[in-house]
Amino acid sequence: MSPLVEVTGLAREFDVSPPLLERLLGGQGRRVVKAVDGVSFTLARGTTLALVGESGCGKSTVARVLSGLYRPTRGQVLFDGQDVHQPGDAQARARLRPRIQMIFQDPYASLNPRWRVHDIVGEPLRLQGGPLSAAERTERVEELLRSVGLAPSDRLKFPHQFSGGQRQRLSIARALAGELEFLVCDEPTSALDVSVQAQILNILKALQEERGLTYLFISHNLAAVRFISDTIGVMYLGRLVEIAPKRRLFDTPRHPYTRLLLEAVPVLRGPARARTASPGDLPDPMDPPRGCTFHPRCPLANERCRTQAPALRADSAGAGAVACHAVEEGRA
């Protein structure tokens, strides 16, 4: 079966240059940030890919490109074999919108505070132009609210009358109102209490099993990632440095950066484990290091790492891929 989502050579750059006059007077050139630089992966139907990495590594930019909020600078995003950003075909893109939805870190910022829940959740039903009467639309909204653990009577309330976790449930209900197949989740639990995080994750997991949904899940919380994902991609300065099934990645991480991320997770039981210190901070994304961008912080870096960027290569077992000269040369 062909994958639902295929991302090939995806790149997204942002021009952060000062105004033209200021550049001319100061003799400065254009400044460009490569937020995403050559990311490729596939996502099978009914599965979850989680992207992890430090803030600024490009996870959210990938999410916004896949959901159609940003256009890619280079590369291609195929959804069910169709280019999500195909130029000049507005009708084709409009047909894709109900099938691809996104939920955000701050649900309140994505909900219209002047609208009641009935209008927020029912708006996709109205925009799709289906033959629904007012009574049928109300019934559908109540059904969607029940599916995310809210009461049908909540449709008469405003967003400010809900807690953070309830607002995130509203965001999920609104996404489900369309012909949803692919849901992009950009840190949907990071602003919530731990117990509420578990509730949202359980809802997402149950909806996936019930409806066969496909997720791209972005989070700093590795416990949440381990619970909900099937495959994990590790990003560093706009590039994928490792991608593997979650069990393999947690049990035997191969890239030095992946190891450092996992070593940073506190262990409450068992003996204390040795930690490898990572020297330095995240490099300036406007002036990334040559070669492997992780080499200034990597304990295994050599001269090849400093001059040649590693390609993402499948490992010998075929269970994932890693971009690391040390792994390729057997030094890691």
Tab-separated table of C-alpha atoms in Angstrom:
chain	number	residue	atom	x	y	z
A	1	MET	CA	0.000	0.000	0.000
A	2	SER	CA	1.350	3.431	-0.925
A	3	PRO	CA	1.999	5.866	1.953
A	4	LEU	CA	-0.547	8.567	2.697
A	5	VAL	CA	2.088	11.309	3.076
A	6	GLU	CA	5.353	11.527	1.128
A	7	VAL	CA	7.810	14.349	1.860
A	8	THR	CA	10.809	14.686	-0.460
A	9	GLY	CA	13.679	17.150	-0.078
A	10	LEU	CA	11.548	19.595	1.877
A	11	ALA	CA	13.154	22.988	2.543
A	12	ARG	CA	11.737	26.204	3.930
A	13	GLU	CA	13.752	29.406	4.199
A	14	PHE	CA	12.845	32.727	5.816
A	15	ASP	CA	14.289	36.077	4.774
A	16	VAL	CA	15.221	37.922	7.996
A	17	SER	CA	17.216	40.680	6.284
A	18	PRO	CA	17.075	44.272	7.566
A	19	PRO	CA	15.273	46.813	5.349
A	20	LEU	CA	16.935	47.507	1.991
A	21	LEU	CA	18.123	51.005	2.891
A	22	GLU	CA	19.698	49.771	6.110
A	23	ARG	CA	21.486	47.007	4.191
A	24	LEU	CA	22.799	49.447	1.584
A	25	LEU	CA	24.070	51.919	4.185
A	26	GLY	CA	25.666	49.206	6.262
A	27	GLY	CA	27.029	47.194	3.345
A	28	GLN	CA	25.128	44.128	4.459
A	29	GLY	CA	23.750	41.305	2.346
A	30	ARG	CA	20.531	39.369	2.667
A	31	ARG	CA	20.153	37.120	5.702
A	32	VAL	CA	18.284	33.867	5.279
A	33	VAL	CA	17.371	31.277	7.899
A	34	LYS	CA	17.121	27.697	6.644
A	35	ALA	CA	14.421	26.559	9.046
A	36	VAL	CA	14.038	23.234	7.215
A	37	ASP	CA	16.784	21.912	4.967
A	38	GLY	CA	16.201	18.794	2.879
A	39	VAL	CA	13.816	16.732	5.036
A	40	SER	CA	12.386	13.534	3.538
A	41	PHE	CA	10.111	10.881	5.044
A	42	THR	CA	6.951	8.853	4.373
A	43	LEU	CA	3.948	8.267	6.606
A	44	ALA	CA	1.724	5.230	6.247
A	45	ARG	CA	-2.040	5.404	6.739
A	46	GLY	CA	-3.227	4.983	10.296
A	47	THR	CA	0.211	5.534	11.845
A	48	THR	CA	1.873	8.316	13.840
A	49	LEU	CA	5.207	9.960	13.118
A	50	ALA	CA	6.597	12.062	15.974
A	51	LEU	CA	9.204	14.772	15.414
A	52	VAL	CA	11.448	15.657	18.350
A	53	GLY	CA	14.378	17.989	18.898
A	54	GLU	CA	15.395	21.193	20.605
A	55	SER	CA	13.473	24.423	20.110
A	56	GLY	CA	14.387	25.995	16.782
A	57	CYS	CA	15.200	22.720	15.012
A	58	GLY	CA	12.382	23.145	12.461
A	59	LYS	CA	9.699	20.769	13.787
A	60	SER	CA	6.873	23.308	13.759
A	61	THR	CA	7.927	24.622	10.347
A	62	VAL	CA	7.598	21.106	8.920
A	63	ALA	CA	4.140	20.899	10.510
A	64	ARG	CA	3.014	24.187	8.980
A	65	VAL	CA	4.276	23.214	5.530
A	66	LEU	CA	2.480	19.861	5.667
A	67	SER	CA	-0.761	21.505	6.778
A	68	GLY	CA	-0.551	24.093	3.986
A	69	LEU	CA	0.092	27.160	6.168
A	70	TYR	CA	3.578	27.666	4.654
A	71	ARG	CA	4.686	27.038	1.110
A	72	PRO	CA	7.969	25.136	0.760
A	73	THR	CA	11.006	26.896	-0.667
A	74	ARG	CA	12.028	23.612	-2.265
A	75	GLY	CA	10.864	20.032	-2.227
A	76	GLN	CA	7.511	18.347	-2.483
A	77	VAL	CA	4.731	17.201	-0.172
A	78	LEU	CA	2.401	14.545	-1.587
A	79	PHE	CA	-0.835	13.664	0.184
A	80	ASP	CA	-2.522	10.567	-1.200
A	81	GLY	CA	-0.432	11.065	-4.349
A	82	GLN	CA	-1.435	14.719	-4.827
A	83	ASP	CA	0.882	17.703	-4.420
A	84	VAL	CA	-0.368	19.715	-1.416
A	85	HIS	CA	1.186	22.905	-2.801
A	86	GLN	CA	0.477	22.395	-6.489
A	87	PRO	CA	0.479	25.877	-8.034
A	88	GLY	CA	-2.485	27.102	-10.010
A	89	ASP	CA	-4.945	24.429	-8.896
A	90	ALA	CA	-7.019	26.125	-6.196
A	91	GLN	CA	-9.895	23.659	-6.545
A	92	ALA	CA	-7.643	20.667	-5.936
A	93	ARG	CA	-6.153	22.319	-2.840
A	94	ALA	CA	-9.659	23.156	-1.582
A	95	ARG	CA	-10.637	19.493	-1.861
A	96	LEU	CA	-7.639	18.544	0.289
A	97	ARG	CA	-8.325	21.002	3.120
A	98	PRO	CA	-11.046	18.987	4.919
A	99	ARG	CA	-8.754	15.945	4.871
A	100	ILE	CA	-5.736	17.734	6.424
A	101	GLN	CA	-6.198	19.621	9.687
A	102	MET	CA	-3.981	20.992	12.435
A	103	ILE	CA	-4.239	21.542	16.178
A	104	PHE	CA	-1.937	23.988	17.951
A	105	GLN	CA	-0.072	24.367	21.227
A	106	ASP	CA	-2.349	27.183	22.439
A	107	PRO	CA	-5.937	26.167	21.627
A	108	TYR	CA	-7.399	29.457	22.843
A	109	ALA	CA	-5.430	31.410	20.229
A	110	SER	CA	-6.974	29.287	17.466
A	111	LEU	CA	-10.587	29.613	18.694
A	112	ASN	CA	-12.661	32.695	17.898
A	113	PRO	CA	-13.509	34.177	21.343
A	114	ARG	CA	-16.659	35.853	19.941
A	115	TRP	CA	-18.177	32.603	18.652
A	116	ARG	CA	-20.067	29.969	20.562
A	117	VAL	CA	-18.886	26.381	20.337
A	118	HIS	CA	-21.768	25.559	18.005
A	119	ASP	CA	-20.382	27.997	15.440
A	120	ILE	CA	-16.717	27.060	15.952
A	121	VAL	CA	-17.236	23.324	15.497
A	122	GLY	CA	-20.015	23.742	12.928
A	123	GLU	CA	-18.123	26.150	10.656
A	124	PRO	CA	-16.330	23.368	8.686
A	125	LEU	CA	-19.702	21.706	8.089
A	126	ARG	CA	-21.076	24.938	6.652
A	127	LEU	CA	-18.009	25.655	4.493
A	128	GLN	CA	-18.067	22.216	2.929
A	129	GLY	CA	-21.505	23.028	1.586
A	130	GLY	CA	-23.105	19.742	2.506
A	131	PRO	CA	-26.913	19.391	2.426
A	132	LEU	CA	-27.350	19.759	6.183
A	133	SER	CA	-30.253	21.553	7.762
A	134	ALA	CA	-29.797	23.627	10.921
A	135	ALA	CA	-31.150	20.769	13.041
A	136	GLU	CA	-28.841	18.238	11.359
A	137	ARG	CA	-25.847	20.526	11.861
A	138	THR	CA	-26.688	20.885	15.545
A	139	GLU	CA	-26.976	17.121	15.882
A	140	ARG	CA	-23.619	16.665	14.162
A	141	VAL	CA	-21.939	19.232	16.443
A	142	GLU	CA	-23.311	17.477	19.528
A	143	GLU	CA	-22.036	14.155	18.201
A	144	LEU	CA	-18.558	15.631	17.680
A	145	LEU	CA	-18.522	17.072	21.198
A	146	ARG	CA	-19.436	13.692	22.655
A	147	SER	CA	-16.636	12.038	20.657
A	148	VAL	CA	-14.044	14.177	22.473
A	149	GLY	CA	-15.581	13.821	25.936
A	150	LEU	CA	-17.616	17.047	26.115
A	151	ALA	CA	-21.320	17.445	26.831
A	152	PRO	CA	-23.733	18.313	23.988
A	153	SER	CA	-24.895	21.327	26.009
A	154	ASP	CA	-21.368	22.774	25.782
A	155	ARG	CA	-22.205	23.917	22.251
A	156	LEU	CA	-23.878	27.017	23.716
A	157	LYS	CA	-20.764	28.182	25.596
A	158	PHE	CA	-17.904	30.489	24.582
A	159	PRO	CA	-14.210	29.376	24.554
A	160	HIS	CA	-13.341	31.400	27.683
A	161	GLN	CA	-15.741	29.234	29.691
A	162	PHE	CA	-13.542	26.150	29.219
A	163	SER	CA	-10.268	24.989	30.743
A	164	GLY	CA	-7.136	24.518	28.636
A	165	GLY	CA	-7.711	20.800	28.193
A	166	GLN	CA	-11.346	21.349	27.210
A	167	ARG	CA	-10.307	23.953	24.643
A	168	GLN	CA	-7.924	21.449	23.104
A	169	ARG	CA	-10.829	18.996	22.901
A	170	LEU	CA	-12.777	21.685	21.023
A	171	SER	CA	-9.890	22.028	18.573
A	172	ILE	CA	-9.946	18.281	17.982
A	173	ALA	CA	-13.730	18.294	17.510
A	174	ARG	CA	-13.449	21.096	14.957
A	175	ALA	CA	-10.787	19.131	13.050
A	176	LEU	CA	-13.030	16.052	13.028
A	177	ALA	CA	-15.901	18.043	11.507
A	178	GLY	CA	-14.359	17.682	8.057
A	179	GLU	CA	-13.393	14.559	6.166
A	180	LEU	CA	-10.320	14.260	8.382
A	181	GLU	CA	-7.600	11.775	7.447
A	182	PHE	CA	-4.359	13.497	8.449
A	183	LEU	CA	-4.025	15.504	11.676
A	184	VAL	CA	-0.949	17.628	12.363
A	185	CYS	CA	-0.482	18.057	16.130
A	186	ASP	CA	1.945	20.871	16.984
A	187	GLU	CA	2.772	20.396	20.687
A	188	PRO	CA	-0.906	19.853	21.577
A	189	THR	CA	-0.222	18.924	25.216
A	190	SER	CA	2.752	21.104	26.236
A	191	ALA	CA	0.596	23.866	27.785
A	192	LEU	CA	-1.524	21.422	29.814
A	193	ASP	CA	-1.231	19.787	33.224
A	194	VAL	CA	0.141	16.248	33.294
A	195	SER	CA	-3.222	14.600	34.027
A	196	VAL	CA	-4.902	16.607	31.269
A	197	GLN	CA	-2.101	15.709	28.861
A	198	ALA	CA	-2.894	12.045	29.439
A	199	GLN	CA	-6.577	12.662	28.682
A	200	ILE	CA	-5.799	14.397	25.366
A	201	LEU	CA	-3.352	11.670	24.346
A	202	ASN	CA	-5.933	8.979	25.145
A	203	ILE	CA	-8.527	10.809	23.031
A	204	LEU	CA	-6.116	11.057	20.094
A	205	LYS	CA	-5.204	7.379	20.417
A	206	ALA	CA	-8.848	6.285	20.598
A	207	LEU	CA	-9.846	8.413	17.593
A	208	GLN	CA	-6.956	6.981	15.578
A	209	GLU	CA	-8.057	3.423	16.302
A	210	GLU	CA	-11.708	4.236	15.628
A	211	ARG	CA	-11.284	6.288	12.440
A	212	GLY	CA	-7.939	5.130	11.060
A	213	LEU	CA	-6.432	8.622	11.323
A	214	THR	CA	-2.827	9.472	10.503
A	215	TYR	CA	-0.878	11.829	12.776
A	216	LEU	CA	2.206	13.990	12.645
A	217	PHE	CA	2.913	14.608	16.329
A	218	ILE	CA	5.368	17.231	17.554
A	219	SER	CA	6.436	17.403	21.172
A	220	HIS	CA	9.308	17.958	23.607
A	221	ASN	CA	7.738	15.395	25.936
A	222	LEU	CA	9.432	12.087	25.150
A	223	ALA	CA	6.994	10.199	27.391
A	224	ALA	CA	4.091	11.455	25.263
A	225	VAL	CA	6.026	10.627	22.107
A	226	ARG	CA	6.697	7.109	23.319
A	227	PHE	CA	3.019	6.569	24.100
A	228	ILE	CA	1.470	7.815	20.870
A	229	SER	CA	4.024	7.351	18.079
A	230	ASP	CA	4.881	4.475	15.793
A	231	THR	CA	7.950	6.115	14.257
A	232	ILE	CA	10.151	8.912	15.603
A	233	GLY	CA	12.180	11.431	13.641
A	234	VAL	CA	14.928	13.408	15.401
A	235	MET	CA	15.643	16.872	13.977
A	236	TYR	CA	18.646	19.132	14.469
A	237	LEU	CA	19.026	22.566	12.835
A	238	GLY	CA	16.469	21.868	10.139
A	239	ARG	CA	17.593	18.356	9.207
A	240	LEU	CA	16.540	14.850	10.108
A	241	VAL	CA	19.483	13.162	11.814
A	242	GLU	CA	17.721	9.910	12.703
A	243	ILE	CA	14.381	8.245	12.021
A	244	ALA	CA	13.365	4.843	13.335
A	245	PRO	CA	10.522	2.840	14.879
A	246	LYS	CA	10.005	4.045	18.444
A	247	ARG	CA	11.054	0.799	20.138
A	248	ARG	CA	14.323	0.663	18.207
A	249	LEU	CA	15.050	4.350	18.770
A	250	PHE	CA	14.444	4.235	22.528
A	251	ASP	CA	16.268	0.929	23.017
A	252	THR	CA	19.276	1.497	20.735
A	253	PRO	CA	19.638	5.148	19.656
A	254	ARG	CA	22.395	5.481	17.074
A	255	HIS	CA	22.991	9.188	16.422
A	256	PRO	CA	24.998	10.954	19.180
A	257	TYR	CA	22.375	13.708	19.337
A	258	THR	CA	19.574	11.173	19.852
A	259	ARG	CA	21.566	9.642	22.695
A	260	LEU	CA	21.997	13.028	24.334
A	261	LEU	CA	18.263	13.727	24.096
A	262	LEU	CA	17.388	10.420	25.730
A	263	GLU	CA	20.059	10.798	28.415
A	264	ALA	CA	18.476	14.114	29.405
A	265	VAL	CA	15.292	12.300	30.489
A	266	PRO	CA	15.294	11.787	34.277
A	267	VAL	CA	15.285	8.178	35.516
A	268	LEU	CA	13.341	7.715	38.750
A	269	ARG	CA	14.025	4.021	39.213
A	270	GLY	CA	17.130	1.908	39.008
A	271	PRO	CA	20.798	2.898	39.326
A	272	ALA	CA	22.075	6.249	38.137
A	273	ARG	CA	23.425	6.141	34.593
A	274	ALA	CA	26.449	7.847	33.124
A	275	ARG	CA	25.781	10.955	31.094
A	276	THR	CA	27.783	12.388	28.219
A	277	ALA	CA	28.084	16.141	28.451
A	278	SER	CA	27.226	18.133	25.330
A	279	PRO	CA	29.573	21.111	25.058
A	280	GLY	CA	28.243	24.435	23.824
A	281	ASP	CA	24.817	25.667	22.876
A	282	LEU	CA	22.683	25.324	19.755
A	283	PRO	CA	24.556	27.108	16.903
A	284	ASP	CA	23.174	30.213	15.211
A	285	PRO	CA	20.667	28.946	12.593
A	286	MET	CA	21.599	31.894	10.343
A	287	ASP	CA	25.218	30.739	10.353
A	288	PRO	CA	25.192	26.958	10.826
A	289	PRO	CA	28.483	25.048	11.089
A	290	ARG	CA	30.003	23.505	7.978
A	291	GLY	CA	29.802	19.783	7.479
A	292	CYS	CA	27.697	18.023	10.086
A	293	THR	CA	25.866	20.794	11.931
A	294	PHE	CA	26.112	18.824	15.181
A	295	HIS	CA	29.907	18.463	15.102
A	296	PRO	CA	30.722	21.400	17.490
A	297	ARG	CA	28.775	19.587	20.228
A	298	CYS	CA	29.540	15.983	19.285
A	299	PRO	CA	32.072	13.951	21.316
A	300	LEU	CA	32.728	11.702	18.286
A	301	ALA	CA	33.392	14.412	15.672
A	302	ASN	CA	36.477	14.171	13.454
A	303	GLU	CA	37.783	16.147	10.483
A	304	ARG	CA	35.318	14.529	8.074
A	305	CYS	CA	32.436	15.632	10.299
A	306	ARG	CA	33.722	19.215	10.194
A	307	THR	CA	33.870	19.404	6.404
A	308	GLN	CA	31.314	16.981	4.938
A	309	ALA	CA	27.583	16.899	5.687
A	310	PRO	CA	26.368	13.320	6.280
A	311	ALA	CA	23.483	11.914	4.266
A	312	LEU	CA	20.541	10.149	5.863
A	313	ARG	CA	21.294	6.469	5.210
A	314	ALA	CA	19.243	3.381	6.026
A	315	ASP	CA	20.846	1.213	8.684
A	316	SER	CA	21.972	-2.338	7.994
A	317	ALA	CA	18.868	-3.864	9.606
A	318	GLY	CA	16.551	-1.688	7.514
A	319	ALA	CA	14.710	-0.548	10.647
A	320	GLY	CA	15.546	3.134	10.320
A	321	ALA	CA	17.983	5.680	8.969
A	322	VAL	CA	20.702	7.848	10.484
A	323	ALA	CA	22.834	10.742	9.224
A	324	CYS	CA	26.168	10.316	10.997
A	325	HIS	CA	29.726	9.671	9.785
A	326	ALA	CA	30.618	8.050	13.126
A	327	VAL	CA	27.832	5.496	12.719
A	328	GLU	CA	28.797	4.868	9.097
A	329	GLU	CA	32.438	4.342	10.035
A	330	GLY	CA	31.621	2.139	13.034
A	331	ARG	CA	32.910	4.644	15.607
A	332	ALA	CA	29.523	4.974	17.359
